[in-house]
PDB file of C-alpha atoms in Angstrom:
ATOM      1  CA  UNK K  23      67.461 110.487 113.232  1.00  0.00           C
ATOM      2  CA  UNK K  24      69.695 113.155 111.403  1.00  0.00           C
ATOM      3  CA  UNK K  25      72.344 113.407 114.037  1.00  0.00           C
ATOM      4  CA  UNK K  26      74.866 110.561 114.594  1.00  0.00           C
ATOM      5  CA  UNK K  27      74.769 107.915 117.294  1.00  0.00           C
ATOM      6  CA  UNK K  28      77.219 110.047 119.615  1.00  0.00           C
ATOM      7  CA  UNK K  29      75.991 113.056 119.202  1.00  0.00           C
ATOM      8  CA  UNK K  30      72.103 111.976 119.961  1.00  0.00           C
ATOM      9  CA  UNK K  31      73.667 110.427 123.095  1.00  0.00           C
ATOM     10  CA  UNK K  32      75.501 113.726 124.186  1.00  0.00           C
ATOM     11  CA  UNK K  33      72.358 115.480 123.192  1.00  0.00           C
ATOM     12  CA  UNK K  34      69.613 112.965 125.336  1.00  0.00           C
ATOM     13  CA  UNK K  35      72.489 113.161 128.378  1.00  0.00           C
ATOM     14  CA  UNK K  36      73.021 117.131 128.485  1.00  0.00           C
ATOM     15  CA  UNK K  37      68.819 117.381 128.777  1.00  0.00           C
ATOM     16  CA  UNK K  38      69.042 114.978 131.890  1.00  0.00           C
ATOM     17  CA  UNK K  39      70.934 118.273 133.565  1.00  0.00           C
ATOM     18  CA  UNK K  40      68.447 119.742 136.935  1.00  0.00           C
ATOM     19  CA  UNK K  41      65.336 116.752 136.288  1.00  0.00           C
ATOM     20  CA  UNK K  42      64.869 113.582 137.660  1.00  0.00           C
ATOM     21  CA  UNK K  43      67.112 111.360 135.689  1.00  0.00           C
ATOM     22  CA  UNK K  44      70.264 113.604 136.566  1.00  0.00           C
ATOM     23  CA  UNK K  45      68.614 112.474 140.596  1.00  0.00           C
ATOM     24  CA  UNK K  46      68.575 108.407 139.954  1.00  0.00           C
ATOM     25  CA  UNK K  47      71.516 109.069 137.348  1.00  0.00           C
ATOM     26  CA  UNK K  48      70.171 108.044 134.617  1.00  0.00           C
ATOM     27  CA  UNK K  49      72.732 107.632 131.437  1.00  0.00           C
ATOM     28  CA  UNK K  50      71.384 107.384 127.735  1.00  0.00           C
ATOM     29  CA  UNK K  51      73.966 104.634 126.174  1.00  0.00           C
ATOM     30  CA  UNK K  52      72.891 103.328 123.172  1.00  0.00           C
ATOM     31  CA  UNK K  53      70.224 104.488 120.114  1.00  0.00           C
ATOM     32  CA  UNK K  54      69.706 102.152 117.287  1.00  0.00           C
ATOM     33  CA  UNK K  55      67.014 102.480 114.430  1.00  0.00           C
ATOM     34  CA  UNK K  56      64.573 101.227 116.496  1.00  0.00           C
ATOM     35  CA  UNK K  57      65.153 101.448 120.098  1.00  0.00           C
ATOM     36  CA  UNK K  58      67.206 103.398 122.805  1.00  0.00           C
ATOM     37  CA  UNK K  59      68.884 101.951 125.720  1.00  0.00           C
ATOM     38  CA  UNK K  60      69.832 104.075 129.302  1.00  0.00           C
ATOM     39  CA  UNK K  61      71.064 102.536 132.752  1.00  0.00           C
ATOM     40  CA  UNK K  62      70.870 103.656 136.113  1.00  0.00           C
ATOM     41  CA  UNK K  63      72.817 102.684 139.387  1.00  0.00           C
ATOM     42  CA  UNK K  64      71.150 100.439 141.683  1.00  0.00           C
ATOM     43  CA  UNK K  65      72.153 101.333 145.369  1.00  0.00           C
ATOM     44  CA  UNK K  66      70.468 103.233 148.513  1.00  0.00           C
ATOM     45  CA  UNK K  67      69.413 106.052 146.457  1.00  0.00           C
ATOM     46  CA  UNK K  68      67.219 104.238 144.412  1.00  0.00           C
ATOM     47  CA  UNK K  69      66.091 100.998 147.581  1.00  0.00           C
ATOM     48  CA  UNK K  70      62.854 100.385 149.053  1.00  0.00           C
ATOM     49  CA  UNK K  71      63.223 100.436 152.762  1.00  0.00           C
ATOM     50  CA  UNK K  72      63.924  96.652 152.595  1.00  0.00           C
ATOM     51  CA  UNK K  73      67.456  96.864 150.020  1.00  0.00           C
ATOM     52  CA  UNK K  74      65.973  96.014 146.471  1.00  0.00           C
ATOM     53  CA  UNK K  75      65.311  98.579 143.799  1.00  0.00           C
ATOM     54  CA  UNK K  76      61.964 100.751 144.297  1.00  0.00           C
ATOM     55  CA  UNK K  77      59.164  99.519 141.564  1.00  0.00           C
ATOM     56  CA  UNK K  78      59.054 103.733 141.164  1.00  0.00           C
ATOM     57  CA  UNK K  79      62.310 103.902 140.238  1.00  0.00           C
ATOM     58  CA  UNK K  80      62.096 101.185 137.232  1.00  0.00           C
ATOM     59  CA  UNK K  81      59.253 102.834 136.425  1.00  0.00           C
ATOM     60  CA  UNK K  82      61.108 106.420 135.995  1.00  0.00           C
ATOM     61  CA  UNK K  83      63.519 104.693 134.172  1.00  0.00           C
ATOM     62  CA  UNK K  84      61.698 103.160 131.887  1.00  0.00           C
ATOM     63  CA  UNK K  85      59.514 105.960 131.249  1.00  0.00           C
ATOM     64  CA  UNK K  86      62.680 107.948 130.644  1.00  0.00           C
ATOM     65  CA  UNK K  87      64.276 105.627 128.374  1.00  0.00           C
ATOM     66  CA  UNK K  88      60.485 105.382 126.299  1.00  0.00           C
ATOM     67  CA  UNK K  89      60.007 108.903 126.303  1.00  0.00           C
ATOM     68  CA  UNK K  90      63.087 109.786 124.697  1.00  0.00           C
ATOM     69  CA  UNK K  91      63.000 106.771 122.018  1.00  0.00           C
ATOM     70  CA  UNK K  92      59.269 108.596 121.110  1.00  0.00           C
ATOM     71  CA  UNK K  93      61.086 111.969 121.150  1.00  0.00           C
ATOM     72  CA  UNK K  94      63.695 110.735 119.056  1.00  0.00           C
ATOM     73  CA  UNK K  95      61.734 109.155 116.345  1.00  0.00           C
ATOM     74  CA  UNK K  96      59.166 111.998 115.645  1.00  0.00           C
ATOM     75  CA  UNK K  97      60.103 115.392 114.146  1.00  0.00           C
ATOM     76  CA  UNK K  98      61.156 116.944 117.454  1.00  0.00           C
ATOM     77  CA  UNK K  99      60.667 121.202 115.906  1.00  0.00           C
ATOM     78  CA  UNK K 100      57.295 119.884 114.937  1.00  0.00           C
ATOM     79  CA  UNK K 101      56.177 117.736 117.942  1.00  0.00           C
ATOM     80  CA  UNK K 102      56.169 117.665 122.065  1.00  0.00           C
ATOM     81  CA  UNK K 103      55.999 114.368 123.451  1.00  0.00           C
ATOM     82  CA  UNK K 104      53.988 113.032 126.590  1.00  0.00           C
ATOM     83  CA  UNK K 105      53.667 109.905 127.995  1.00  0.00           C
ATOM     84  CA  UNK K 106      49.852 108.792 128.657  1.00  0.00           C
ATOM     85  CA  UNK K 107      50.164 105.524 130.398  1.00  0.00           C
ATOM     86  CA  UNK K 108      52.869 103.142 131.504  1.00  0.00           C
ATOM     87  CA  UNK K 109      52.320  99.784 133.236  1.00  0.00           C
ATOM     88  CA  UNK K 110      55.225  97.439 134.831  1.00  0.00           C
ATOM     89  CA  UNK K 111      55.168  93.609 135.983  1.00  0.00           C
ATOM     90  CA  UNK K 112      58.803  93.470 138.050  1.00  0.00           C
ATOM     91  CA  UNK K 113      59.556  89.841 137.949  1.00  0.00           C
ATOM     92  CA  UNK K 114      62.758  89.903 139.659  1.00  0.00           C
ATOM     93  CA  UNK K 115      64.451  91.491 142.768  1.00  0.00           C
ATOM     94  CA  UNK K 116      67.798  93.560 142.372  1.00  0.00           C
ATOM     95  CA  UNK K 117      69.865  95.072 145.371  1.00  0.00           C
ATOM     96  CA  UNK K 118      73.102  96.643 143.945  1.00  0.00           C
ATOM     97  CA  UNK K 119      75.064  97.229 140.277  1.00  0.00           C
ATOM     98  CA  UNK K 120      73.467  98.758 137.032  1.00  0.00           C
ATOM     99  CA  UNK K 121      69.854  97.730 136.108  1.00  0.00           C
ATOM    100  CA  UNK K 122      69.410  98.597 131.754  1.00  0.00           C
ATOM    101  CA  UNK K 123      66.321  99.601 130.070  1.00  0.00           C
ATOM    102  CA  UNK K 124      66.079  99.081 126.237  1.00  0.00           C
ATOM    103  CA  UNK K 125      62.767 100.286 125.127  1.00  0.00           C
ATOM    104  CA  UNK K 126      61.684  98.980 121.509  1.00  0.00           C
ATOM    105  CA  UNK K 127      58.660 100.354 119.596  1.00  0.00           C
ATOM    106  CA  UNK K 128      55.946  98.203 118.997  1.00  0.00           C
ATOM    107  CA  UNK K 129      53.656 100.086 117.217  1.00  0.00           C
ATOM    108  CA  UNK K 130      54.450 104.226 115.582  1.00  0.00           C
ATOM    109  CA  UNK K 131      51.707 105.764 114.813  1.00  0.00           C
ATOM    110  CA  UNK K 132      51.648 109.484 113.570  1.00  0.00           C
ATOM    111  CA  UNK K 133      50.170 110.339 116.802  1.00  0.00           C
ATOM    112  CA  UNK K 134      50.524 107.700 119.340  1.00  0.00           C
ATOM    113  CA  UNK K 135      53.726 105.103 119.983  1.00  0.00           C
ATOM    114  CA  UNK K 136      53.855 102.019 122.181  1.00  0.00           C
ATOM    115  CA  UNK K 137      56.881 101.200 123.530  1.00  0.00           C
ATOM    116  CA  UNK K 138      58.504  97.865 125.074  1.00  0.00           C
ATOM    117  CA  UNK K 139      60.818  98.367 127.764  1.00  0.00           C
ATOM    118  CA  UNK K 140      62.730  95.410 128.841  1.00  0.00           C
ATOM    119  CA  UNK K 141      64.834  95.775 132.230  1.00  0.00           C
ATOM    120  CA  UNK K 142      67.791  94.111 132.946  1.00  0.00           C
ATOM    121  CA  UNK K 143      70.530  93.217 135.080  1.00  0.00           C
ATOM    122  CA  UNK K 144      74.259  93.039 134.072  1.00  0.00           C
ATOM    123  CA  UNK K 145      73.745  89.400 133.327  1.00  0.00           C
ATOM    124  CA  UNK K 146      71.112  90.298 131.232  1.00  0.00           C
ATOM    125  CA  UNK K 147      68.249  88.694 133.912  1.00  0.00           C
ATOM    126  CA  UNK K 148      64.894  90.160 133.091  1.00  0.00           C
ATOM    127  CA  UNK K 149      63.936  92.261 136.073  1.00  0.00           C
ATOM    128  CA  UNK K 150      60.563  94.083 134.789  1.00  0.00           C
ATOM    129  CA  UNK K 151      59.031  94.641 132.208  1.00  0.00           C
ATOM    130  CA  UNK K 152      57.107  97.785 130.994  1.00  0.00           C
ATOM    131  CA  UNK K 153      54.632  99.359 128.314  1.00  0.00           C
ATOM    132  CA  UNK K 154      54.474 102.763 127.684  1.00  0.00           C
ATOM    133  CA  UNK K 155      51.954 104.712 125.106  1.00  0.00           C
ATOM    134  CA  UNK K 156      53.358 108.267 124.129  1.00  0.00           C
ATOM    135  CA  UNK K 157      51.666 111.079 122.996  1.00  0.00           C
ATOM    136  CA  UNK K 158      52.982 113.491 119.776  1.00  0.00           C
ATOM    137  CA  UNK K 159      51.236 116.600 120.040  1.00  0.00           C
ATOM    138  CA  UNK K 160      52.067 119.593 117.886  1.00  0.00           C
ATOM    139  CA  UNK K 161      53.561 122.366 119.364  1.00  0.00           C
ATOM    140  CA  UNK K 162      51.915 125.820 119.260  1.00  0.00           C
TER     141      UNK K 162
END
């Protein structure tokens, strides 16, 4: 990363404008040297028709939050990025407040990343936890 924390942040935040993370509000809030953090609102928007948070919407979030951490941490001028398979085990139930994901890489490849992504509540409860391979592939 050349930019600075901030503007990286203002940067991942401003893309989010007209897509699907501006819909579940999605906010980029951290970016270390190895990971990148985002939250999201958890209220009707974002329920399952019984009150809890919608498995899809962890998973958009935590595809999101991987997807950028692989954009990030590959020459972005030189390289697209696409995700090519996610899984999720949610462990834990979550009906209202802010739900985290922190996605750490596990393994950076010059073509393919895998990514942890660790969900959590506001007290830091684990509520799912994801994998997510990227893809780099040149652009034309």
């Amino acid at each position: 990363m050349q930019m600075d924390k901030e503007a990286w942040l203002a940067k991942c935040n401003a893309a989010c404008a007209n897509t699907l993370m501006e819909t579940l509000e999605i906010k980029y809030t951290d970016i270390g040297e190895d990971y990148v953090v985002a939250s999201m609102p958890v209220n009707p928007r974002v329920h399952q028709p019984d009150g809890v948070l919608h498995g899809g919407a962890m998973v958009a979030l935590a595809e999101s939050v991987g997807s950028v951490a692989s954009f990030l941490f590959v020459d972005g001028s030189k390289y697209m990025v696409r995700g090519i398979e996610i899984s999720a085990n949610h462990v834990k139930s979550i009906r209202e407040g802010m739900v985290y994901a922190k996605a750490k890489v596990v393994h950076k490849g010059r073509t393919t990343q895998l990514w942890e992504i660790r969900l959590t509540d506001e007290a830091e409860n684990l509520i799912s936890i994801c994998k997510l391979t990227t893809l780099a592939l040149p652009r034309k």
